Amino acid sequence: MKSNFNSIINSDTPVLVDFFAEWCGPCKALSPILKQVKEEIGDAVKIVKIDVDKNQPLAAQFQVRGIPTMILFKNGKQVWRQSGVLQKNEIVQIVKSK
């Protein structure tokens, strides 16, 4: 997963990574919000979901302590990070501003 993940985040297109877990209530609340974000801005962002239980080394690498944690990458660099649930308009604004 690690080498594949690096090739995903090294994209010209901003990549929003959602670190989540199946058992996490707020993560479940964030999922439909991310779908709405994708519907609104389409190919302007790639959204990738990473299950922290199945990808513990990756979660550790990015020091994900709480979930959901979203990290926005641009050309492989972390440009924004937030834990918790945000509303669609907030996420859209952040992606467009980076």
Coordinates of C-alpha atoms in Angstrom, one line a residue:
M1 CA 0.0 0.0 0.0
K2 CA 2.8 2.4 0.9
S3 CA 4.4 2.7 -2.6
N4 CA 1.0 2.8 -4.2
F5 CA -0.1 5.5 -1.7
N6 CA 3.0 7.6 -2.6
S7 CA 2.2 7.5 -6.3
I8 CA -1.4 8.5 -5.5
I9 CA -0.4 11.6 -3.5
N10 CA 2.3 12.7 -5.9
S11 CA -0.4 13.8 -8.3
D12 CA -0.8 17.3 -9.8
T13 CA -4.4 17.0 -8.8
P14 CA -5.0 17.7 -5.0
V15 CA -5.6 14.5 -3.1
L16 CA -7.8 14.5 0.0
V17 CA -7.1 11.5 2.2
D18 CA -9.7 10.5 4.7
F19 CA -8.2 8.3 7.5
F20 CA -11.2 6.4 8.9
A21 CA -12.4 3.3 10.6
E22 CA -15.5 1.2 10.0
W23 CA -16.6 1.4 13.7
C24 CA -16.2 5.2 13.9
G25 CA -19.5 7.1 14.1
P26 CA -18.1 10.5 13.0
C27 CA -16.3 8.8 10.1
K28 CA -19.7 7.4 8.9
A29 CA -21.1 11.0 9.1
L30 CA -18.2 12.3 7.0
S31 CA -18.6 9.8 4.2
P32 CA -21.7 11.3 2.6
I33 CA -20.2 14.8 3.0
L34 CA -17.1 13.7 1.0
K35 CA -19.4 12.3 -1.7
Q36 CA -21.1 15.8 -1.9
V37 CA -17.7 17.4 -2.1
K38 CA -16.7 15.2 -5.0
E39 CA -20.0 15.9 -6.8
E40 CA -19.5 19.6 -6.4
I41 CA -15.8 19.9 -7.5
G42 CA -15.4 16.7 -9.5
D43 CA -12.0 16.1 -11.0
A44 CA -10.5 19.1 -9.2
V45 CA -9.8 16.7 -6.3
K46 CA -9.1 13.1 -5.8
I47 CA -10.6 11.6 -2.6
V48 CA -9.0 8.6 -1.1
K49 CA -10.3 6.7 2.0
I50 CA -7.7 4.9 4.2
D51 CA -9.0 2.4 6.8
V52 CA -6.6 2.9 9.8
D53 CA -7.3 -0.6 11.1
K54 CA -6.1 -2.2 7.8
N55 CA -3.3 0.3 7.1
Q56 CA -1.8 0.9 10.5
P57 CA 1.8 1.7 9.3
L58 CA 0.4 4.4 7.0
A59 CA -1.7 5.9 9.8
A60 CA 1.4 5.9 12.0
Q61 CA 3.6 7.5 9.3
F62 CA 1.2 10.4 9.1
Q63 CA 0.7 10.5 12.9
V64 CA -3.0 9.9 12.7
R65 CA -4.1 9.9 16.4
G66 CA -7.8 10.6 16.0
I67 CA -10.3 9.7 13.3
P68 CA -11.6 10.9 11.1
T69 CA -8.5 12.8 10.0
M70 CA -8.4 14.4 6.6
I71 CA -5.1 15.4 5.0
L72 CA -4.8 17.3 1.7
F73 CA -1.8 16.6 -0.4
K74 CA -0.6 18.6 -3.4
N75 CA 2.3 17.2 -5.5
G76 CA 3.1 14.8 -2.6
K77 CA 3.3 17.6 0.0
Q78 CA 0.8 17.9 2.9
V79 CA -0.8 21.3 2.6
W80 CA -3.7 21.0 5.1
R81 CA -4.8 18.7 7.9
Q82 CA -7.9 18.5 10.1
S83 CA -9.4 16.0 12.5
G84 CA -13.1 15.7 12.9
V85 CA -16.1 16.3 10.7
L86 CA -16.3 19.4 8.6
Q87 CA -19.3 20.5 6.4
K88 CA -19.2 20.3 2.7
N89 CA -18.8 24.0 2.1
E90 CA -15.8 24.2 4.4
I91 CA -14.0 21.3 2.7
V92 CA -14.8 22.6 -0.8
Q93 CA -13.4 26.0 0.2
I94 CA -10.2 24.5 1.6
V95 CA -9.6 22.3 -1.4
K96 CA -10.1 25.3 -3.8
S97 CA -7.8 27.6 -1.7
K98 CA -4.8 25.2 -1.7

